Coordinates of C-alpha atoms in Angstrom, one line a residue:
X1 CA -64.9 10.9 81.3
X2 CA -61.7 12.4 83.1
X3 CA -59.8 14.8 80.9
X4 CA -56.9 12.8 81.1
X5 CA -58.8 9.8 79.2
X6 CA -60.2 11.9 76.6
X7 CA -58.8 12.0 73.2
X8 CA -57.3 15.2 71.8
X9 CA -58.9 16.8 68.9
X10 CA -57.8 18.4 65.6
X11 CA -59.2 21.9 64.2
X12 CA -58.7 22.9 60.9
X13 CA -58.8 26.8 59.9
X14 CA -58.5 27.5 56.4
X15 CA -59.4 30.6 54.2
X16 CA -58.1 29.3 50.7
X17 CA -54.8 30.8 51.0
X18 CA -53.2 29.4 54.4
X19 CA -54.5 26.4 56.5
X20 CA -53.8 25.7 60.0
X21 CA -54.3 22.8 62.0
X22 CA -54.6 23.2 65.8
X23 CA -55.0 20.7 68.5
X24 CA -56.6 21.2 72.0
X25 CA -53.9 19.2 73.6
X26 CA -51.5 22.3 74.8
X27 CA -53.6 24.6 72.4
X28 CA -50.9 23.6 69.8
X29 CA -50.3 24.5 66.1
X30 CA -49.5 21.2 64.5
X31 CA -49.3 22.3 60.8
X32 CA -49.3 25.5 58.9
X33 CA -49.6 25.5 55.1
X34 CA -48.3 28.7 53.6
X35 CA -47.6 29.7 49.7
X36 CA -44.4 30.3 48.5
X37 CA -43.8 33.3 45.7
X38 CA -45.1 30.6 43.2
X39 CA -48.2 29.6 45.1
X40 CA -46.5 26.3 46.3
X41 CA -47.7 25.4 49.8
X42 CA -45.5 24.1 52.5
X43 CA -46.0 23.1 56.3
X44 CA -43.7 25.9 57.8
X45 CA -43.8 24.5 61.4
X46 CA -42.2 21.8 63.1
X47 CA -44.0 18.9 64.7
X48 CA -45.5 15.3 65.0
X49 CA -48.0 13.2 62.9
X50 CA -49.8 11.8 66.1
X51 CA -51.5 13.8 68.3
X52 CA -50.5 11.7 71.2
X53 CA -47.0 12.5 70.6
X54 CA -47.7 16.0 71.9
X55 CA -48.5 14.7 75.3
X56 CA -44.8 14.3 76.0
X57 CA -43.2 16.9 73.3
X58 CA -39.9 17.5 75.1
X59 CA -39.1 20.4 72.4
X60 CA -42.3 22.1 73.3
X61 CA -43.4 22.0 69.5
X62 CA -46.2 24.4 68.6
X63 CA -47.9 24.7 72.1
X64 CA -48.7 27.4 74.6
X65 CA -46.8 27.2 77.6
X66 CA -47.6 28.4 81.1
X67 CA -48.5 29.1 83.8
X68 CA -45.2 30.8 83.5
X69 CA -43.3 30.7 80.2
X70 CA -39.6 30.6 80.4
X71 CA -37.1 29.8 83.4
X72 CA -37.7 30.6 87.0
X73 CA -34.4 30.1 89.0
X74 CA -34.0 27.1 91.5
X75 CA -38.0 26.7 90.8
X76 CA -38.5 29.2 93.8
X77 CA -40.3 32.5 94.4
X78 CA -41.5 34.3 97.5
X79 CA -44.5 36.3 97.1
X80 CA -46.5 38.2 99.9
X81 CA -44.2 36.6 102.2
X82 CA -44.9 33.0 101.1
X83 CA -42.3 30.7 99.4
X84 CA -43.5 28.8 96.4
X85 CA -41.6 25.7 95.3
X86 CA -42.1 24.4 91.7
X87 CA -40.9 21.5 90.0
X88 CA -37.2 21.4 88.8
X89 CA -37.5 20.3 85.1
X90 CA -34.4 22.1 83.5
X91 CA -31.2 22.0 85.0
X92 CA -31.3 23.7 88.5
X93 CA -34.5 25.6 86.9
X94 CA -38.3 25.3 86.5
X95 CA -39.1 25.7 82.7
X96 CA -42.5 26.5 81.0
X97 CA -44.8 25.7 83.8
X98 CA -43.4 22.6 85.4
X99 CA -43.8 18.8 84.9
X100 CA -47.5 19.3 83.6
X101 CA -47.7 22.7 82.2
X102 CA -50.5 24.1 80.0
X103 CA -48.9 22.5 77.0
X104 CA -49.7 18.9 78.4
X105 CA -53.3 19.5 79.5
X106 CA -56.6 19.2 77.2
X107 CA -58.1 22.5 76.9
X108 CA -61.9 22.6 76.5
X109 CA -63.2 23.6 73.0
X110 CA -65.3 26.7 73.7
X111 CA -66.0 27.8 69.9
X112 CA -65.0 26.6 66.3
X113 CA -65.9 28.3 63.1
X114 CA -64.2 27.4 59.8
X115 CA -66.4 29.7 57.7
X116 CA -65.8 33.2 56.5
X117 CA -64.0 34.0 59.7
X118 CA -62.4 31.0 60.7
X119 CA -61.3 30.5 64.4
X120 CA -61.2 28.3 67.4
X121 CA -61.3 29.2 71.1
X122 CA -60.0 27.1 73.8
X123 CA -60.5 27.4 77.5
X124 CA -58.3 26.0 80.5
X125 CA -59.1 26.2 84.4
X126 CA -55.8 25.9 86.4
X127 CA -56.6 25.1 89.9
X128 CA -54.7 26.8 93.0
X129 CA -51.7 24.7 93.8
X130 CA -51.0 23.3 90.4
X131 CA -47.7 22.6 89.6
X132 CA -47.0 24.7 92.8
X133 CA -48.7 28.0 91.4
X134 CA -51.1 30.0 93.8
X135 CA -54.7 30.6 93.1
X136 CA -57.3 29.4 90.5
X137 CA -56.9 30.8 87.0
X138 CA -59.2 30.7 83.9
X139 CA -57.2 30.8 80.6
X140 CA -58.6 31.4 77.3
X141 CA -56.7 31.2 73.8
X142 CA -58.2 32.2 70.4
X143 CA -56.7 31.5 67.0
X144 CA -58.1 33.1 64.0
X145 CA -57.3 33.8 60.5
X146 CA -58.0 37.5 60.4
X147 CA -56.7 38.0 56.7
X148 CA -55.8 35.7 53.7
X149 CA -52.3 35.7 54.9
X150 CA -52.2 36.0 58.6
X151 CA -52.8 34.1 61.7
X152 CA -53.7 35.7 65.1
X153 CA -53.3 34.4 68.7
X154 CA -55.3 36.2 71.6
X155 CA -54.6 34.8 75.2
X156 CA -56.1 36.0 78.3
X157 CA -56.0 34.8 81.7
X158 CA -58.0 35.8 85.0
X159 CA -56.8 34.8 88.5
X160 CA -59.9 34.1 90.5
X161 CA -58.9 34.3 94.0
X162 CA -55.2 35.0 94.5
X163 CA -52.4 36.9 93.1
X164 CA -50.3 35.0 90.8
X165 CA -47.6 35.3 88.3
X166 CA -48.9 34.4 84.7
X167 CA -46.6 34.6 81.5
X168 CA -47.9 32.7 78.6
X169 CA -46.0 31.9 75.4
X170 CA -46.5 30.4 72.2
X171 CA -43.8 28.1 71.4
X172 CA -44.0 27.2 67.6
X173 CA -40.8 26.4 65.7
X174 CA -40.7 28.2 62.3
X175 CA -38.9 26.9 59.2
X176 CA -40.0 29.0 56.3
X177 CA -38.6 26.9 53.7
X178 CA -40.8 23.9 55.1
X179 CA -40.5 21.9 58.5
X180 CA -38.3 19.1 56.7
X181 CA -36.0 21.3 54.6
X182 CA -32.7 21.2 57.0
X183 CA -31.7 24.0 59.1
X184 CA -32.6 27.7 59.5
X185 CA -29.3 29.1 59.7
X186 CA -29.9 30.8 55.9
X187 CA -33.0 32.5 57.2
X188 CA -32.4 36.1 57.8
X189 CA -34.0 37.7 60.9
X190 CA -34.6 41.6 62.0
X191 CA -35.5 41.9 65.5
X192 CA -36.8 45.2 66.7
X193 CA -34.8 45.2 70.2
X194 CA -31.8 47.1 71.0
X195 CA -31.2 45.1 74.3
X196 CA -31.2 41.5 75.6
X197 CA -31.3 40.3 79.2
X198 CA -27.9 38.6 79.5
X199 CA -27.6 35.2 81.4
X200 CA -25.8 33.2 83.9
X201 CA -24.4 29.5 83.2
X202 CA -27.9 28.2 84.1
X203 CA -29.7 30.3 81.3
X204 CA -31.2 32.7 84.0
X205 CA -31.2 36.4 83.4
X206 CA -28.5 38.6 85.7
X207 CA -31.0 41.4 85.9
X208 CA -29.1 43.9 83.7
X209 CA -30.0 45.2 80.1
X210 CA -27.1 44.7 77.4
X211 CA -27.1 46.7 74.4
X212 CA -26.8 44.3 71.5
X213 CA -24.7 46.8 69.5
X214 CA -21.5 45.2 68.6
X215 CA -22.4 41.8 69.6
X216 CA -23.5 38.6 67.9
X217 CA -27.1 39.3 69.5
X218 CA -27.5 42.4 67.0
X219 CA -30.4 41.9 64.8
X220 CA -31.5 45.5 64.5
X221 CA -30.9 45.3 61.0
X222 CA -31.7 42.1 59.0
X223 CA -28.9 39.7 59.0
X224 CA -28.4 35.9 58.5
X225 CA -29.2 33.7 61.8
X226 CA -26.1 31.7 60.8
X227 CA -23.7 34.7 60.4
X228 CA -22.3 34.8 64.0
X229 CA -24.0 32.0 65.7
X230 CA -20.7 30.2 65.7
X231 CA -19.7 32.9 68.3
X232 CA -22.2 31.7 71.1
X233 CA -21.8 28.2 73.0
X234 CA -24.9 26.5 71.5
X235 CA -26.8 29.1 69.6
X236 CA -29.6 31.6 70.5
X237 CA -31.7 31.2 73.4
X238 CA -32.1 34.8 74.7
X239 CA -34.7 37.2 75.7
X240 CA -34.8 40.3 73.6
X241 CA -36.2 43.6 75.3
X242 CA -38.7 45.0 72.5
X243 CA -38.3 48.4 71.6
X244 CA -41.5 50.7 70.9
X245 CA -41.2 51.0 67.1
X246 CA -43.8 50.4 64.5
X247 CA -47.2 49.7 66.0
X248 CA -50.1 48.1 64.3
X249 CA -53.4 47.6 66.0
X250 CA -51.7 48.1 69.5
X251 CA -49.2 45.6 68.6
X252 CA -45.6 46.1 68.1
X253 CA -43.4 45.0 65.5
X254 CA -41.3 42.2 67.0
X255 CA -39.4 40.3 64.0
X256 CA -39.3 39.7 60.5
X257 CA -38.0 36.3 59.4
X258 CA -37.2 35.7 55.5
X259 CA -36.1 32.3 53.8
X260 CA -34.3 33.1 50.7
X261 CA -35.0 29.7 48.9
X262 CA -38.9 30.2 49.2
X263 CA -39.0 34.1 49.5
X264 CA -41.5 33.4 52.3
X265 CA -41.5 36.1 54.8
X266 CA -43.0 36.1 58.5
X267 CA -43.7 39.3 60.5
X268 CA -44.6 38.9 63.8
X269 CA -46.4 41.6 66.0
X270 CA -47.3 41.1 69.6
X271 CA -47.9 43.3 72.7
X272 CA -45.4 41.5 75.0
X273 CA -42.4 43.4 76.6
X274 CA -39.9 40.6 75.5
X275 CA -39.3 37.7 72.9
X276 CA -37.3 34.8 73.4
X277 CA -35.3 34.0 70.2
X278 CA -34.6 30.4 70.3
X279 CA -32.7 28.4 67.3
X280 CA -33.6 24.8 68.4
X281 CA -30.1 24.4 70.0
X282 CA -31.2 21.2 71.8
X283 CA -33.2 19.6 68.8
X284 CA -31.2 16.4 68.1
X285 CA -32.7 13.6 65.9
X286 CA -36.4 14.1 66.9
X287 CA -38.5 12.1 64.3
X288 CA -41.3 14.5 63.2
X289 CA -43.9 14.7 60.6
X290 CA -43.7 12.4 57.6
X291 CA -40.5 10.8 59.0
X292 CA -38.7 14.1 58.8
X293 CA -35.8 14.0 61.4
X294 CA -35.2 17.3 63.0
X295 CA -31.6 18.0 64.0
X296 CA -30.0 21.1 65.8
X297 CA -31.2 24.6 64.3
X298 CA -34.1 22.8 62.5
X299 CA -36.4 25.7 63.3
X300 CA -36.5 29.2 65.2
X301 CA -38.9 30.1 67.9
X302 CA -40.0 33.6 68.6
X303 CA -41.7 33.3 71.9
X304 CA -43.0 36.7 72.9
X305 CA -43.3 36.8 76.7
X306 CA -42.7 38.6 80.0
X307 CA -39.0 38.6 80.9
X308 CA -37.5 35.0 82.2
X309 CA -37.5 34.7 86.1
X310 CA -39.1 38.2 86.3
X311 CA -41.0 36.9 89.5
X312 CA -37.4 37.1 91.0
X313 CA -36.2 40.2 89.4
X314 CA -38.0 43.4 90.8
X315 CA -36.5 45.5 88.0
X316 CA -38.0 43.5 85.1
X317 CA -41.7 44.2 84.4
X318 CA -43.9 42.6 86.9
X319 CA -45.7 39.5 85.6
X320 CA -48.0 39.4 88.7
X321 CA -51.6 39.6 87.9
X322 CA -54.2 40.4 90.7
X323 CA -57.7 38.5 91.4
X324 CA -60.0 40.2 88.8
X325 CA -57.4 41.8 86.7
X326 CA -57.0 40.3 83.1
X327 CA -53.8 39.0 81.7
X328 CA -53.6 39.9 77.8
X329 CA -51.1 38.7 75.2
X330 CA -51.8 39.1 71.6
X331 CA -49.5 37.9 68.7
X332 CA -50.1 38.4 64.8
X333 CA -48.3 36.2 62.4
X334 CA -48.4 37.8 59.0
X335 CA -46.9 36.0 55.8
X336 CA -46.0 37.5 52.4
X337 CA -43.2 36.8 49.7
X338 CA -40.6 39.0 48.7

């Protein structure tokens, strides 16, 4: 049966404290139940009831995006003297891998355990020329629950025959009060980054690194998301350059998010150079789980990543991976209450 005709499957990972539901369509987190200070569970990720709704999924709820996450200017890049053209699907740019990125494909299920060490591993083979990108690439993604209150994602990709840009990102929208509880402007956030990559009118980085000090982008100390969002045109949708601060098991502390109403806290750790902080600026009346209607700022994304348009910015960290080399990207989501 052709992969397109197969039905997506849903896998549950549970350890008695948190429960994740993940589908092999886009390697997508569809639900995550996390306790509040009183032990009450809420689903803290935005999404849909029906797995088929993820086949389109314009907001990119919960999925892994690639081959290259974020924007590529004018959908073009030149590599080893060859110009590559990609689908234009976001203004004048190519976004999140093109018209049919990794979020829209059915991944193979390699392994599934829901025992003492819950995990699920997905695999996808991206073909040479797919969405305009060079070379065959084998991609793996493993979700696991390494402790009673944490979710881990380990991503890796190996180009088989040509050098190619690879930049995978996890695009979950978080609302720690519960997916159906309104906007996240009352959440507070701290981001371990003292610079952002400022963007032009088409959301493409200019190439410079801008200090956040004295700007609405400064979350070096904890602050409410809504405190200065009105100073921006539509909200946050910017790449933060992660500092080398506290490290845990080889992962940098990326961000801490807190919801005052439930006392839930999310600490994110990762090993990527940047994180896209996005406040669901373009979510407008999307009907989600249990009939919830998601409006602007209904969630927040923390997409750890290589820098946007890095393939066209020589001063940004390179996202090119050579055949036989292994791209790795790990994320750890830790939950607590305080």
